[in-house]
PDB file of C-alpha atoms and ligand atoms in Angstrom:
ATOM      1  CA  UNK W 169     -28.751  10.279   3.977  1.00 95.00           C
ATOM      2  CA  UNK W 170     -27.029   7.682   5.620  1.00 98.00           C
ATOM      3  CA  UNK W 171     -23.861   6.288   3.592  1.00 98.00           C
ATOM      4  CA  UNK W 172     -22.223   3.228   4.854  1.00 98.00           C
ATOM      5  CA  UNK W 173     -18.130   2.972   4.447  1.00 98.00           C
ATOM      6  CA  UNK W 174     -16.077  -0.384   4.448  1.00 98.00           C
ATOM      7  CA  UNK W 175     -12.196   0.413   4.449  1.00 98.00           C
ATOM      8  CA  UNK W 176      -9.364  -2.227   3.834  1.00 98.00           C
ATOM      9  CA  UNK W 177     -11.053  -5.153   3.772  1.00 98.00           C
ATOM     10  CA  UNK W 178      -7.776  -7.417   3.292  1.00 98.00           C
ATOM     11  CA  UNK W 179      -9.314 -10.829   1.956  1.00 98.00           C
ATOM     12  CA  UNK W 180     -11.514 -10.790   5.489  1.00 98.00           C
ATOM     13  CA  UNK W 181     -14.698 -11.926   3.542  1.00 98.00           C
ATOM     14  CA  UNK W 182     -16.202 -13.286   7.336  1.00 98.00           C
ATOM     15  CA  UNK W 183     -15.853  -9.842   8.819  1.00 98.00           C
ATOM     16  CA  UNK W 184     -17.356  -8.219   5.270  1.00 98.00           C
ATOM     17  CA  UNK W 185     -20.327 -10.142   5.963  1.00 98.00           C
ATOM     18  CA  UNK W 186     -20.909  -8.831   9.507  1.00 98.00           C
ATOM     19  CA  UNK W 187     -19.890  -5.098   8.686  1.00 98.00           C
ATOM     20  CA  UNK W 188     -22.296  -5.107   6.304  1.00 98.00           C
ATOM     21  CA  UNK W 189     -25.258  -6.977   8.118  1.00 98.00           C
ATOM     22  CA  UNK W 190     -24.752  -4.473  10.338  1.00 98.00           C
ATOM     23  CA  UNK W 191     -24.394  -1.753   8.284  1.00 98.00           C
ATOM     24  CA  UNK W 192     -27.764  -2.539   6.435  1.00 98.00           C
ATOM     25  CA  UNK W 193     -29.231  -3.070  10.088  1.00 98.00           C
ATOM     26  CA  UNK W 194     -28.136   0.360  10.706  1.00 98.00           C
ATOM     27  CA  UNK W 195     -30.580   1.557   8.033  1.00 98.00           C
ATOM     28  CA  UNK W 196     -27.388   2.332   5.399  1.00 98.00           C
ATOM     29  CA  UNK W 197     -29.125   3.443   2.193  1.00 97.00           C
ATOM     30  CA  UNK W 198     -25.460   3.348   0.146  1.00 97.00           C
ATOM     31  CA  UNK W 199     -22.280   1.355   0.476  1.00 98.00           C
ATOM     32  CA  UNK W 200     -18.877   1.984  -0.608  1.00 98.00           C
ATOM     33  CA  UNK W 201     -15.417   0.515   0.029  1.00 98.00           C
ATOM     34  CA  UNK W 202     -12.361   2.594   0.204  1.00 98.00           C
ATOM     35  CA  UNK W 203      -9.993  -0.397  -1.228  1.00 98.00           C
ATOM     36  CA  UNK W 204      -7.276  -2.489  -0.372  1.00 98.00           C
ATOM     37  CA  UNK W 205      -9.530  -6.135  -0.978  1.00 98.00           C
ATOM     38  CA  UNK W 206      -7.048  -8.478  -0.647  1.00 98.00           C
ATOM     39  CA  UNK W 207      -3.708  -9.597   1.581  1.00 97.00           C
ATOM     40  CA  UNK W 208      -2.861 -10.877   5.019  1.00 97.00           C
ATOM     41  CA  UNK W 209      -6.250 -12.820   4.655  1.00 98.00           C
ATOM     42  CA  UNK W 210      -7.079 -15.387   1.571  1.00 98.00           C
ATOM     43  CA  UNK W 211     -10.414 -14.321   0.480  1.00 98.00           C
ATOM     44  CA  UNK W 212      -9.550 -12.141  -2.078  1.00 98.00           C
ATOM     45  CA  UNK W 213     -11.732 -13.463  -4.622  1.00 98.00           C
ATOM     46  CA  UNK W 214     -14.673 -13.622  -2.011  1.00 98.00           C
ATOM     47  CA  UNK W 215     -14.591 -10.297  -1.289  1.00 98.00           C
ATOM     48  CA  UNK W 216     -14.728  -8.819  -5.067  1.00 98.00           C
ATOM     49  CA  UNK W 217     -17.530 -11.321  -5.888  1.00 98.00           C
ATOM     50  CA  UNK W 218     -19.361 -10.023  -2.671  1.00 98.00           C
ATOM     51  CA  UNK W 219     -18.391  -6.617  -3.755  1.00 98.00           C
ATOM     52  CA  UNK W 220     -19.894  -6.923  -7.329  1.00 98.00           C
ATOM     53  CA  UNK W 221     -23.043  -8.955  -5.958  1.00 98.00           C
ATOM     54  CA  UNK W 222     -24.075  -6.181  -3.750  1.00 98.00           C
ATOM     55  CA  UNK W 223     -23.042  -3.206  -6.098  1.00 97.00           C
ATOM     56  CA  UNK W 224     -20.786  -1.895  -3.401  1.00 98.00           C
ATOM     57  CA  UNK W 225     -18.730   0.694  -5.407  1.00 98.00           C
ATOM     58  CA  UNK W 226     -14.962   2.111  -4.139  1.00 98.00           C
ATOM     59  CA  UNK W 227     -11.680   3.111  -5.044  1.00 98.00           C
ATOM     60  CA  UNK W 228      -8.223   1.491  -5.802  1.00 98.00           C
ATOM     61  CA  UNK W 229      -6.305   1.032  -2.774  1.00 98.00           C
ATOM     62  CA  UNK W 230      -2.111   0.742  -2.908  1.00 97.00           C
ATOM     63  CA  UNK W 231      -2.485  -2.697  -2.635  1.00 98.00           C
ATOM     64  CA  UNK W 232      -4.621  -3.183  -5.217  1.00 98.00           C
ATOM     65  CA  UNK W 233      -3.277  -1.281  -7.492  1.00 98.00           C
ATOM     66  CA  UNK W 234       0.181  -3.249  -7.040  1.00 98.00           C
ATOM     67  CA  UNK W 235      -1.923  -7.178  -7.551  1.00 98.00           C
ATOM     68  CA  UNK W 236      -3.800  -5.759 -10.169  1.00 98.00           C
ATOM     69  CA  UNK W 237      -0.434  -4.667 -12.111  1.00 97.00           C
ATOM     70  CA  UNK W 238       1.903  -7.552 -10.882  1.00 95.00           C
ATOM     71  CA  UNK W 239       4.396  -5.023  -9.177  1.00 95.00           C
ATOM     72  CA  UNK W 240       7.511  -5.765  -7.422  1.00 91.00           C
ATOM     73  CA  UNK W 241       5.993  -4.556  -3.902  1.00 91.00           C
ATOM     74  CA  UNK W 242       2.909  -3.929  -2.513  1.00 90.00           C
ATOM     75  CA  UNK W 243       3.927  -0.004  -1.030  1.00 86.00           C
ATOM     76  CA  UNK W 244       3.080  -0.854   2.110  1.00 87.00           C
ATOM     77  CA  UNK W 245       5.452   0.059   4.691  1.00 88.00           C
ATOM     78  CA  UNK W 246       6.727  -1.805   7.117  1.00 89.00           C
ATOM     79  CA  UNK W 247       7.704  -1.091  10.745  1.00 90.00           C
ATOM     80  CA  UNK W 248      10.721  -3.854  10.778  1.00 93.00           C
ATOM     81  CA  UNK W 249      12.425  -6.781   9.097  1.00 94.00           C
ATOM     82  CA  UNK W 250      10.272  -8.771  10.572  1.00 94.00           C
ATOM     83  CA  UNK W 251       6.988  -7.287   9.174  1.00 92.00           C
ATOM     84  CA  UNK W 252       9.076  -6.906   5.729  1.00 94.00           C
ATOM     85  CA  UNK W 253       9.560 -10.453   5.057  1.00 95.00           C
ATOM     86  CA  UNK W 254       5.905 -11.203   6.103  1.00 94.00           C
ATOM     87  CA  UNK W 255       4.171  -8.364   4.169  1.00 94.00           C
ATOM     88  CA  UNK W 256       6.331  -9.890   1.523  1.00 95.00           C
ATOM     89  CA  UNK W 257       5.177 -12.993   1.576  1.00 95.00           C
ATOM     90  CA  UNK W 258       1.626 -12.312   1.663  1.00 96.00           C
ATOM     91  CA  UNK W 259       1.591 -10.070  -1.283  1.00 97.00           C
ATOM     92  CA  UNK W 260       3.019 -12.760  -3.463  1.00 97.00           C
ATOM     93  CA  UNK W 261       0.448 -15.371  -1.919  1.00 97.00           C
ATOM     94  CA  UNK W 262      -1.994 -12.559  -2.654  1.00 98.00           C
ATOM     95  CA  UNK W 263      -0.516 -11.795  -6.847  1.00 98.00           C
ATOM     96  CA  UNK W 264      -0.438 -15.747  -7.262  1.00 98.00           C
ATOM     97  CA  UNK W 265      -4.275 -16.675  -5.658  1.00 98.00           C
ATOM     98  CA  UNK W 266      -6.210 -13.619  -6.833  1.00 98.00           C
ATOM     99  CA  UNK W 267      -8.194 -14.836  -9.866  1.00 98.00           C
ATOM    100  CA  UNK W 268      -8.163 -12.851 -13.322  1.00 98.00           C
ATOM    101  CA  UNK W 269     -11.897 -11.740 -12.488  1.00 98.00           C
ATOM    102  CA  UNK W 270     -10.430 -10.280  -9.435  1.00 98.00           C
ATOM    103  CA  UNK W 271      -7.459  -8.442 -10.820  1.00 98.00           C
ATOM    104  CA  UNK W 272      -9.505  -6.836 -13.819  1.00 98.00           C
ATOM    105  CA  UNK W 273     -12.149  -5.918 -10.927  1.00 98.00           C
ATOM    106  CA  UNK W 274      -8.745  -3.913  -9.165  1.00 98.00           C
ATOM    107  CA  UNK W 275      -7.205  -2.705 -12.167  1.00 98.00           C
ATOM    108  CA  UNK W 276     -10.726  -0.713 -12.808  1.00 98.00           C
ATOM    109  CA  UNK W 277     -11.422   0.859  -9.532  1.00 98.00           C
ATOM    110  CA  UNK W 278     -11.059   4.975  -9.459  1.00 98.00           C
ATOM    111  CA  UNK W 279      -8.318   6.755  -7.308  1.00 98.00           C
ATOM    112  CA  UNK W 280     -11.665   8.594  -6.169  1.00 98.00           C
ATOM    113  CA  UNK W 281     -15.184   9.005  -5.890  1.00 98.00           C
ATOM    114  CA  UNK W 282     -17.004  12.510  -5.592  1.00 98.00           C
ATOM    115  CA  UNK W 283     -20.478  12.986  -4.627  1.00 97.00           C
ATOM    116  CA  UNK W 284     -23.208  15.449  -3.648  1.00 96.00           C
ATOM    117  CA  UNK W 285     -25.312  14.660  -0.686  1.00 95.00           C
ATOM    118  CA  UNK W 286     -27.719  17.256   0.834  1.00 95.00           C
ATOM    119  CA  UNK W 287     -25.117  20.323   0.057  1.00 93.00           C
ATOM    120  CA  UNK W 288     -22.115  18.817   1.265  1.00 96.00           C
ATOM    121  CA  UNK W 289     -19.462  17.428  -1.189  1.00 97.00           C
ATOM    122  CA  UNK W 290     -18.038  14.181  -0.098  1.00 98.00           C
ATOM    123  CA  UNK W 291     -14.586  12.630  -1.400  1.00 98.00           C
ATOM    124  CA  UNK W 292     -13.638   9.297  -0.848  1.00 98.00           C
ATOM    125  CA  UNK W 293     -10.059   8.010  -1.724  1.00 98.00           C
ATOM    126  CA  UNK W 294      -7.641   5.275  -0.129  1.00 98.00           C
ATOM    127  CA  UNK W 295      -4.867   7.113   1.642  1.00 98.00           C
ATOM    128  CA  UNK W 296      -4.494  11.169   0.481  1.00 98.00           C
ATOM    129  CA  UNK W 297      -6.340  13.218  -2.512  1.00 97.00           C
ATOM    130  CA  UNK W 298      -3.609  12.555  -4.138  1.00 97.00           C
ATOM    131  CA  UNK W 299      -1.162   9.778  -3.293  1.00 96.00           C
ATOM    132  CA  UNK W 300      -2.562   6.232  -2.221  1.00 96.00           C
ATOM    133  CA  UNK W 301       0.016   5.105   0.045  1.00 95.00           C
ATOM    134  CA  UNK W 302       0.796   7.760   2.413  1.00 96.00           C
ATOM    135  CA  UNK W 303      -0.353   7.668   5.946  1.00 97.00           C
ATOM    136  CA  UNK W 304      -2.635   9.958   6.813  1.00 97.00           C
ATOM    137  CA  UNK W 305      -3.113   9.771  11.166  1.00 97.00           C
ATOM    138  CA  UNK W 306      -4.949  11.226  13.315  1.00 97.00           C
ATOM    139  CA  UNK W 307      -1.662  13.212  14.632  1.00 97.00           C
ATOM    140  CA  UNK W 308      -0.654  14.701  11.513  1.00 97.00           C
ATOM    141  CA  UNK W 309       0.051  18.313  12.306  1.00 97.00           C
ATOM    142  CA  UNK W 310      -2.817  20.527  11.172  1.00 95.00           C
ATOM    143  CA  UNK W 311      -0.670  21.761   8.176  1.00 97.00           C
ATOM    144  CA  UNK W 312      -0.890  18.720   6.810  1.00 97.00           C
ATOM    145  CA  UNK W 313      -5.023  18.396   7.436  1.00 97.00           C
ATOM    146  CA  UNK W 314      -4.516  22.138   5.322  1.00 96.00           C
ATOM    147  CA  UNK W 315      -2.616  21.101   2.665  1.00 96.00           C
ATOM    148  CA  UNK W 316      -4.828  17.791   2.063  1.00 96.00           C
ATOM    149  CA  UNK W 317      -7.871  19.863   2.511  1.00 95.00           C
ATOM    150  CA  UNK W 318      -6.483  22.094  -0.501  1.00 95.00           C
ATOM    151  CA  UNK W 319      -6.624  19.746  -2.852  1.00 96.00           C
ATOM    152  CA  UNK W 320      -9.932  19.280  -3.355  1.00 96.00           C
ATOM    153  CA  UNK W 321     -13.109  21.631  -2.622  1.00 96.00           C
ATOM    154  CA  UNK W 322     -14.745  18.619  -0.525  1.00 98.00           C
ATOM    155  CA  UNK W 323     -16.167  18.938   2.664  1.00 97.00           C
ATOM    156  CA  UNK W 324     -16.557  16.007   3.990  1.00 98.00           C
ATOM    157  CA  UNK W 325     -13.505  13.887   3.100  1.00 98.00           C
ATOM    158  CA  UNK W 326     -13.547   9.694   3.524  1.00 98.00           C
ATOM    159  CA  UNK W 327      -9.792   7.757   3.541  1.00 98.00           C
ATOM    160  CA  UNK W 328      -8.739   4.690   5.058  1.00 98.00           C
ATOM    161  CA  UNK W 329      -4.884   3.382   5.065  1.00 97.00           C
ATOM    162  CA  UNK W 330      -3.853   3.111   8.473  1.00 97.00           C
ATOM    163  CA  UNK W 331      -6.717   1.074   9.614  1.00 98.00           C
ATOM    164  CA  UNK W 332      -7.350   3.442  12.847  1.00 98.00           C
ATOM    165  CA  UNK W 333     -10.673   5.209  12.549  1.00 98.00           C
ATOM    166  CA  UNK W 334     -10.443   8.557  13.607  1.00 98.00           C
ATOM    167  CA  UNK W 335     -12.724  11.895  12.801  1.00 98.00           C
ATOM    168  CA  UNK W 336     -11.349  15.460  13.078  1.00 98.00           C
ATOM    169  CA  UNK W 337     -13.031  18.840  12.027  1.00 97.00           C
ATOM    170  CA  UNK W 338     -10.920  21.759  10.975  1.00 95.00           C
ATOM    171  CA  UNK W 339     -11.359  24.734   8.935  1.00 94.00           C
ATOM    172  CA  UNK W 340     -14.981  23.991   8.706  1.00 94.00           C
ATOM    173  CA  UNK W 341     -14.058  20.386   6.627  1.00 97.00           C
ATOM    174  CA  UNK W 342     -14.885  17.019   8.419  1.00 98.00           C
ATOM    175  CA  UNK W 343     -11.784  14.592   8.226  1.00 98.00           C
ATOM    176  CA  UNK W 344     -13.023  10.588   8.538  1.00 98.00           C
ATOM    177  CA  UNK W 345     -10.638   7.877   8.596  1.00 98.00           C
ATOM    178  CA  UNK W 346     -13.361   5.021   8.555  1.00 98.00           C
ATOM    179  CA  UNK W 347     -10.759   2.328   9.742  1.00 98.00           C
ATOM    180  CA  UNK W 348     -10.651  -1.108   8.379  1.00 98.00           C
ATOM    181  CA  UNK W 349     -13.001  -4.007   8.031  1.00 98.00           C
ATOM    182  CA  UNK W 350     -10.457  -6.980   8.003  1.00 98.00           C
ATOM    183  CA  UNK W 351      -7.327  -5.900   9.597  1.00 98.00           C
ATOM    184  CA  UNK W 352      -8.321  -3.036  12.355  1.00 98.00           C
ATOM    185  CA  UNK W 353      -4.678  -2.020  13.890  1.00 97.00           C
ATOM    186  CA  UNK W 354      -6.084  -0.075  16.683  1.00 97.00           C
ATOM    187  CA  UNK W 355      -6.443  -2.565  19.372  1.00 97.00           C
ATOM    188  CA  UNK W 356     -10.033  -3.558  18.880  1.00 98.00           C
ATOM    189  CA  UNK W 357     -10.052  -6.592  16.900  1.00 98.00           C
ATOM    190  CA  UNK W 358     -13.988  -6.476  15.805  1.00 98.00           C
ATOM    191  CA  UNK W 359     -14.478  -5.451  12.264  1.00 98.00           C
ATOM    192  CA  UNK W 360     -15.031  -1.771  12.019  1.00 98.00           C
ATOM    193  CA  UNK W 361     -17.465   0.012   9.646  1.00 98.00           C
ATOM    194  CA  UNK W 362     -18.161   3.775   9.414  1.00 98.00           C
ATOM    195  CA  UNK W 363     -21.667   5.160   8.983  1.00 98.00           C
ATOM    196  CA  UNK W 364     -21.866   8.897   7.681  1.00 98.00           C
ATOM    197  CA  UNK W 365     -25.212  10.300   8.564  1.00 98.00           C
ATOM    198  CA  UNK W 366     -25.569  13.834   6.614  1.00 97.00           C
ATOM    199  CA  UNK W 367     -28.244  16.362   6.999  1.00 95.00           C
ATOM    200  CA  UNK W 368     -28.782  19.794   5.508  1.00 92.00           C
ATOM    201  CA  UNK W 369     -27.132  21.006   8.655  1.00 91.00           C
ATOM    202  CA  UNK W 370     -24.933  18.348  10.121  1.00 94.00           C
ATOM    203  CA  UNK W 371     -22.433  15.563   9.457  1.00 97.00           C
ATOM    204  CA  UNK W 372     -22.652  12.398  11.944  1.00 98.00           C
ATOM    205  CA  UNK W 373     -20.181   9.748  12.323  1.00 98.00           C
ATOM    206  CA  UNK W 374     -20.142   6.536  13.982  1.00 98.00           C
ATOM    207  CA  UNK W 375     -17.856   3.597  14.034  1.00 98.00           C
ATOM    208  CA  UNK W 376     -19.823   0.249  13.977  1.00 98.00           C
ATOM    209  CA  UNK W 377     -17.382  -2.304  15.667  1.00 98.00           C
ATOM    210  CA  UNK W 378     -19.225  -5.604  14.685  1.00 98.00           C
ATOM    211  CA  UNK W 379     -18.406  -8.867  16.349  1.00 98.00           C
ATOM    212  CA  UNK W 380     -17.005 -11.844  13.992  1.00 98.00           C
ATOM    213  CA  UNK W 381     -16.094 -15.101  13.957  1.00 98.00           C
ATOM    214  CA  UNK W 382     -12.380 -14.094  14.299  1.00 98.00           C
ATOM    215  CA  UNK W 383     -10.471 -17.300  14.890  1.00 98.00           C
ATOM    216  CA  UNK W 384     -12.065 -18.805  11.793  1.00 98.00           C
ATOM    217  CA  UNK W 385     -10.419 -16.308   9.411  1.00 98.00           C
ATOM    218  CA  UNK W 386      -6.941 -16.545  11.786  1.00 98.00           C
ATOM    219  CA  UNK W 387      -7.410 -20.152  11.004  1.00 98.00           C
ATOM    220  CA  UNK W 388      -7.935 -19.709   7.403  1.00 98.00           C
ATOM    221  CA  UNK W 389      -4.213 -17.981   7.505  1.00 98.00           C
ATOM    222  CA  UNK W 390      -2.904 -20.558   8.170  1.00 98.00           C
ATOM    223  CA  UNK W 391      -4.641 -23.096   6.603  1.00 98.00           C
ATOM    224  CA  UNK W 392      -4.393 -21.633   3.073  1.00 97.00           C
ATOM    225  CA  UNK W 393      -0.342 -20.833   3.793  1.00 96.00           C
ATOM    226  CA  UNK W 394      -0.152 -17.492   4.867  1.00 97.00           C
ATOM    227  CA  UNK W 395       1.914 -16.460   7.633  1.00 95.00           C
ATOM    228  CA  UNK W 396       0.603 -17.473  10.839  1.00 96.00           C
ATOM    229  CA  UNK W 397       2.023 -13.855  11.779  1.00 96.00           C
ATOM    230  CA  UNK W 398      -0.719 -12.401  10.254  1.00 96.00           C
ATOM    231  CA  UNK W 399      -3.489 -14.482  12.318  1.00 97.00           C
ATOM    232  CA  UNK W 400      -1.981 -13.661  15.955  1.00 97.00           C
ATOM    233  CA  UNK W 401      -2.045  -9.873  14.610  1.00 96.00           C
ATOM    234  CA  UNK W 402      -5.679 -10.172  13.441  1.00 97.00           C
ATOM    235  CA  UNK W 403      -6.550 -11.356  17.001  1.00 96.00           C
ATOM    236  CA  UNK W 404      -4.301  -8.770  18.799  1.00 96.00           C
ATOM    237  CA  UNK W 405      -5.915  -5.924  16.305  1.00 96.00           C
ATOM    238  CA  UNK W 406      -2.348  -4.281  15.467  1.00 92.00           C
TER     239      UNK W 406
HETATM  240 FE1  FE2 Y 743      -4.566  -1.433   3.929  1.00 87.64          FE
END
């Protein structure tokens, strides 16, 4: 069974398209998204009409929970001022330029989906079992991989949030952070998508990094008036 994973997309409808080329290349026989469709990029509305058109189901990420309900902030957090004012800024570009169609699509998604391949239970949710807008890294002590693990009886668990792929086994569960499509923050700029192969006896996981036509979308920043901060951070991949 080979499930195909898209993580925070962020409005990059140009690297949607190649993730999921790829993906499908890859012989993906299902496709979720782990939330988080809009910001820092102005496709918004692209990416839930591509999203309905190819029945790509997911979950409600922080940030779109927070468009789809018109909050105050977006509960991302920010590393400076700096990053403050500009995350600021983009969420309110994001609130006013998402369509209705969009926002209903958002205000829908589930906090998680649970499913049954093969033996193994899989999980998928944006940021923790329980909480959508913590960050969950890959040096987290292994308390917290315990605790996380405890609330749920998944064994195979699928999160995005901090848009650094990562997988880590422990206590017998398989911990994937499948990265992010649209805004990747570990120093690779290419879009990344996470294929899950599972068999009656294993779990694989590999991290498609698929070439895209990068400066287009940093273009399309600043084009459509979003900060111009974002597009030099799409290209550096932080
Ligand atoms: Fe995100």
């Amino acid at each position: 069974m080979k499930i195909a994973v898209f993580g925070d997309i962020h409005g990059n409808i140009g690297a949607l398209k190649a993730a999921y080329d790829a993906a499908q290349a890859a012989g993906a026989e299902k496709n979720y998204h782990l939330g988080d469709l809009g910001g820092y990029s102005p496709f918004v509305n692209e990416v839930v009409d591509f999203l309905a058109e190819h029945d790509i189901e997911g979950v409600q990420g922080n940030y779109d929970e927070a468009v789809a309900h018109d909050r105050e902030h977006c509960g991302c957090k920010a590393e400076d001022p700096v990053q403050e004012e500009m995350a600021g800024w983009s969420f309110l570009w994001t609130k006013e330029h998402a369509s209705k169609k969009a926002k209903d699509f958002m205000r829908i998604l589930p906090f998680s989906i649970y499913f049954s391949a093969l033996g193994k239970k899989v999980l998928l949710f944006h940021a923790t079992p329980s909480k959508n807008n913590l960050y969950w890294h890959e040096d987290r002590p292994e308390k917290f991989f315990r605790e996380m693990a405890e609330k749920t009886d998944a064994d195979v668990m699928i999160y995005g949030h901090t848009h650094k792929p990562y997988r880590k086994d422990f206590n017998g569960k398989v911990f994937v952070n499948a990265g992010s499509v649209g805004k990747p923050k570990d120093g690779d700029p290419r879009a990344c998508v996470t294929l899950l192969t599972i068999t009656t006896d294993k779990v694989n996981v590999e991290f498609l990094r698929v070439p895209y036509d990068i400066k287009k979308t940093a273009d399309s920043i600043i084009a459509r008036g979003l900060p111009e901060y974002f597009a030099d951070r799409l290209k550096e991949a932080r």
